[in-house]
Amino acid sequence: MVMRVAAPGAEGAVLLLHGGAENGLRRPSWLNPASWRMRPFATAVGRGGGLTVAEARYRHRGWNGERADAARDAAEALAALRERTGGLPTVLVGHSMGARAALRIAAEPGVAGVVALAAWCPPEDPVEQLAGARLVFVHAAADRITSPRESLLTAVRARAAGAQVCRFVVPGGDHAMLRQAGLWHALTAAAVHGLLGLRPLPPETVSAFALPARSTDGLGVRAVPRAAG
C-alpha cells in the first residue's frame, strides 16, 4: 500500500485499486501505466482536504483465475489502511480489474461504498457479498476492453442481491478514461464524498439508491457535468 494523501484529522479514507490483466504473475512495475492512470483520481478525491488517500500495490499483474490475486491484495491493503487510519470509513475506487477486486471485497469491515470505473464484471462472479453495499458504477458507452453490458448486468444482479446501486454511462469515452477525463474525475469525487457523508450525493445517485431490488432504473444514467455536483 502506498499513501498518496495523508491528511491529519481526516474524516474518511479512499483506497485506489488500479487495473491489470486477466493473467500474469509478474509484479507490476512502478512505471505501470495502470497505476499512473489513478493519480489524477487521487488528486480529484483529495481536493479540499479531509481524506486520506492510498493506493493498493499488487503482487501480480493478473487476476489469475480462481487465485483472484488482485482481490486478495486489495483486502490486505484495506486492512493495512484501516490500521493506519484507526478504522476510518473507506471508499474503494477501482478501475477495470481493480473495480472487480473492489466489488469482491465490498463486505470487508469499514467499507462505506465502492466506485467501480470501467469495471471488469465476468458474469460468473458472485454478488452475494454486495448485499447492503452502496455501489456507483461509471462506464463508457464505447469501452472495448471491458463490457458495458456486463457491468450493467452485474449492477442489476447486485441490486437484486440487496445493494444500493447507481450506474452512470459516459457518452463515447474509452477504457483508459482519458477522453472526458474531467467528467470521470468529477463523478468519482462526488461519489466518494457523498458515500462518506462529507457532501450530499448527486441527486441521480440518491434516486437510484432508493429504487427497489427488481427495478432496472437508475442503471444507465447519462453522465453529464452537473451529475458530479
PDB file of C-alpha atoms in Angstrom, residues 95-204:
ATOM      1  CA  HIS A  95     -10.664   0.709 -12.342  1.00  0.00           C
ATOM      2  CA  SER A  96     -11.164  -2.361 -14.563  1.00  0.00           C
ATOM      3  CA  MET A  97      -9.546  -5.277 -12.683  1.00  0.00           C
ATOM      4  CA  GLY A  98      -9.341  -3.001  -9.648  1.00  0.00           C
ATOM      5  CA  ALA A  99     -13.096  -2.495  -9.810  1.00  0.00           C
ATOM      6  CA  ARG A 100     -13.567  -6.257  -9.912  1.00  0.00           C
ATOM      7  CA  ALA A 101     -11.396  -6.533  -6.802  1.00  0.00           C
ATOM      8  CA  ALA A 102     -13.325  -3.741  -5.072  1.00  0.00           C
ATOM      9  CA  LEU A 103     -16.637  -5.474  -5.709  1.00  0.00           C
ATOM     10  CA  ARG A 104     -15.226  -8.750  -4.402  1.00  0.00           C
ATOM     11  CA  ILE A 105     -14.172  -7.213  -1.049  1.00  0.00           C
ATOM     12  CA  ALA A 106     -17.064  -4.767  -0.625  1.00  0.00           C
ATOM     13  CA  ALA A 107     -18.266  -6.549   2.511  1.00  0.00           C
ATOM     14  CA  GLU A 108     -14.982  -6.043   4.379  1.00  0.00           C
ATOM     15  CA  PRO A 109     -15.225  -4.054   7.647  1.00  0.00           C
ATOM     16  CA  GLY A 110     -15.254  -0.290   7.256  1.00  0.00           C
ATOM     17  CA  VAL A 111     -16.129  -0.143   3.552  1.00  0.00           C
ATOM     18  CA  ALA A 112     -18.560   2.754   3.050  1.00  0.00           C
ATOM     19  CA  GLY A 113     -19.046   2.160  -0.652  1.00  0.00           C
ATOM     20  CA  VAL A 114     -17.483   1.257  -3.981  1.00  0.00           C
ATOM     21  CA  VAL A 115     -16.877   3.377  -7.073  1.00  0.00           C
ATOM     22  CA  ALA A 116     -16.385   0.944  -9.956  1.00  0.00           C
ATOM     23  CA  LEU A 117     -14.820   2.585 -13.021  1.00  0.00           C
ATOM     24  CA  ALA A 118     -14.986   0.675 -16.326  1.00  0.00           C
ATOM     25  CA  ALA A 119     -15.492  -2.417 -14.205  1.00  0.00           C
ATOM     26  CA  TRP A 120     -14.434  -5.862 -15.382  1.00  0.00           C
ATOM     27  CA  CYS A 121     -17.509  -7.882 -14.446  1.00  0.00           C
ATOM     28  CA  PRO A 122     -17.446 -11.507 -15.616  1.00  0.00           C
ATOM     29  CA  PRO A 123     -20.994 -12.881 -15.362  1.00  0.00           C
ATOM     30  CA  GLU A 124     -19.848 -15.768 -13.178  1.00  0.00           C
ATOM     31  CA  ASP A 125     -18.578 -13.501 -10.400  1.00  0.00           C
ATOM     32  CA  PRO A 126     -20.559 -13.660  -7.140  1.00  0.00           C
ATOM     33  CA  VAL A 127     -22.758 -10.801  -5.934  1.00  0.00           C
ATOM     34  CA  GLU A 128     -23.940 -12.181  -2.589  1.00  0.00           C
ATOM     35  CA  GLN A 129     -21.219 -10.211  -0.803  1.00  0.00           C
ATOM     36  CA  LEU A 130     -22.762  -6.995  -2.148  1.00  0.00           C
ATOM     37  CA  ALA A 131     -25.925  -7.197  -0.039  1.00  0.00           C
ATOM     38  CA  GLY A 132     -26.167  -3.904   1.829  1.00  0.00           C
ATOM     39  CA  ALA A 133     -23.334  -2.302  -0.156  1.00  0.00           C
ATOM     40  CA  ARG A 134     -23.558   1.082  -1.857  1.00  0.00           C
ATOM     41  CA  LEU A 135     -22.196   0.960  -5.390  1.00  0.00           C
ATOM     42  CA  VAL A 136     -21.599   3.617  -8.028  1.00  0.00           C
ATOM     43  CA  PHE A 137     -20.631   2.291 -11.457  1.00  0.00           C
ATOM     44  CA  VAL A 138     -19.222   4.533 -14.196  1.00  0.00           C
ATOM     45  CA  HIS A 139     -18.690   3.033 -17.646  1.00  0.00           C
ATOM     46  CA  ALA A 140     -18.019   4.486 -21.084  1.00  0.00           C
ATOM     47  CA  ALA A 141     -20.563   3.510 -23.706  1.00  0.00           C
ATOM     48  CA  ALA A 142     -17.752   2.896 -26.211  1.00  0.00           C
ATOM     49  CA  ASP A 143     -15.485   0.818 -23.949  1.00  0.00           C
ATOM     50  CA  ARG A 144     -13.999  -2.047 -25.990  1.00  0.00           C
ATOM     51  CA  ILE A 145     -11.850  -3.533 -23.218  1.00  0.00           C
ATOM     52  CA  THR A 146     -14.412  -4.204 -20.506  1.00  0.00           C
ATOM     53  CA  SER A 147     -18.024  -4.772 -21.420  1.00  0.00           C
ATOM     54  CA  PRO A 148     -20.546  -2.050 -20.502  1.00  0.00           C
ATOM     55  CA  ARG A 149     -23.267  -4.682 -20.870  1.00  0.00           C
ATOM     56  CA  GLU A 150     -21.598  -6.976 -18.333  1.00  0.00           C
ATOM     57  CA  SER A 151     -21.215  -4.144 -15.827  1.00  0.00           C
ATOM     58  CA  LEU A 152     -24.906  -3.362 -16.343  1.00  0.00           C
ATOM     59  CA  LEU A 153     -25.865  -6.994 -15.702  1.00  0.00           C
ATOM     60  CA  THR A 154     -23.700  -7.017 -12.583  1.00  0.00           C
ATOM     61  CA  ALA A 155     -25.381  -3.819 -11.389  1.00  0.00           C
ATOM     62  CA  VAL A 156     -28.782  -5.470 -11.899  1.00  0.00           C
ATOM     63  CA  ARG A 157     -27.678  -8.602 -10.045  1.00  0.00           C
ATOM     64  CA  ALA A 158     -26.144  -6.562  -7.227  1.00  0.00           C
ATOM     65  CA  ARG A 159     -29.344  -4.594  -6.704  1.00  0.00           C
ATOM     66  CA  ALA A 160     -31.355  -7.814  -6.670  1.00  0.00           C
ATOM     67  CA  ALA A 161     -28.940  -9.140  -4.030  1.00  0.00           C
ATOM     68  CA  GLY A 162     -29.668  -6.156  -1.776  1.00  0.00           C
ATOM     69  CA  ALA A 163     -27.162  -3.492  -2.820  1.00  0.00           C
ATOM     70  CA  GLN A 164     -27.951   0.169  -3.419  1.00  0.00           C
ATOM     71  CA  VAL A 165     -26.763   0.839  -6.957  1.00  0.00           C
ATOM     72  CA  CYS A 166     -26.370   3.740  -9.362  1.00  0.00           C
ATOM     73  CA  ARG A 167     -24.679   3.462 -12.747  1.00  0.00           C
ATOM     74  CA  PHE A 168     -23.501   6.358 -14.904  1.00  0.00           C
ATOM     75  CA  VAL A 169     -22.778   5.971 -18.614  1.00  0.00           C
ATOM     76  CA  VAL A 170     -20.190   8.278 -20.168  1.00  0.00           C
ATOM     77  CA  PRO A 171     -21.125   9.006 -23.792  1.00  0.00           C
ATOM     78  CA  GLY A 172     -18.343   7.912 -26.126  1.00  0.00           C
ATOM     79  CA  GLY A 173     -15.403   7.733 -23.798  1.00  0.00           C
ATOM     80  CA  ASP A 174     -12.837   4.980 -23.601  1.00  0.00           C
ATOM     81  CA  HIS A 175     -11.465   2.384 -21.225  1.00  0.00           C
ATOM     82  CA  ALA A 176      -8.447   4.467 -20.247  1.00  0.00           C
ATOM     83  CA  MET A 177     -10.707   7.302 -19.032  1.00  0.00           C
ATOM     84  CA  LEU A 178      -8.653   9.848 -20.985  1.00  0.00           C
ATOM     85  CA  ARG A 179     -11.493  11.230 -23.080  1.00  0.00           C
ATOM     86  CA  GLN A 180     -13.721  13.430 -20.945  1.00  0.00           C
ATOM     87  CA  ALA A 181     -11.241  12.857 -18.122  1.00  0.00           C
ATOM     88  CA  GLY A 182     -12.609  15.770 -16.122  1.00  0.00           C
ATOM     89  CA  LEU A 183     -16.056  14.169 -16.094  1.00  0.00           C
ATOM     90  CA  TRP A 184     -14.656  10.850 -14.845  1.00  0.00           C
ATOM     91  CA  HIS A 185     -12.772  12.644 -12.085  1.00  0.00           C
ATOM     92  CA  ALA A 186     -15.738  14.799 -11.069  1.00  0.00           C
ATOM     93  CA  LEU A 187     -18.167  11.876 -10.950  1.00  0.00           C
ATOM     94  CA  THR A 188     -15.715   9.900  -8.830  1.00  0.00           C
ATOM     95  CA  ALA A 189     -15.051  12.743  -6.408  1.00  0.00           C
ATOM     96  CA  ALA A 190     -18.778  13.433  -5.999  1.00  0.00           C
ATOM     97  CA  ALA A 191     -19.467   9.748  -5.341  1.00  0.00           C
ATOM     98  CA  VAL A 192     -16.613   9.395  -2.846  1.00  0.00           C
ATOM     99  CA  HIS A 193     -17.529  12.490  -0.847  1.00  0.00           C
ATOM    100  CA  GLY A 194     -21.201  11.545  -0.890  1.00  0.00           C
ATOM    101  CA  LEU A 195     -20.619   7.951   0.171  1.00  0.00           C
ATOM    102  CA  LEU A 196     -18.524   9.200   3.079  1.00  0.00           C
ATOM    103  CA  GLY A 197     -21.191  11.717   4.049  1.00  0.00           C
ATOM    104  CA  LEU A 198     -18.914  14.717   3.541  1.00  0.00           C
ATOM    105  CA  ARG A 199     -21.198  16.236   0.880  1.00  0.00           C
ATOM    106  CA  PRO A 200     -24.636  15.368  -0.462  1.00  0.00           C
ATOM    107  CA  LEU A 201     -24.709  12.588  -3.020  1.00  0.00           C
ATOM    108  CA  PRO A 202     -25.670  13.646  -6.555  1.00  0.00           C
ATOM    109  CA  PRO A 203     -29.481  13.601  -6.899  1.00  0.00           C
ATOM    110  CA  GLU A 204     -29.308  10.911  -9.584  1.00  0.00           C
TER     111      GLU A 204
END
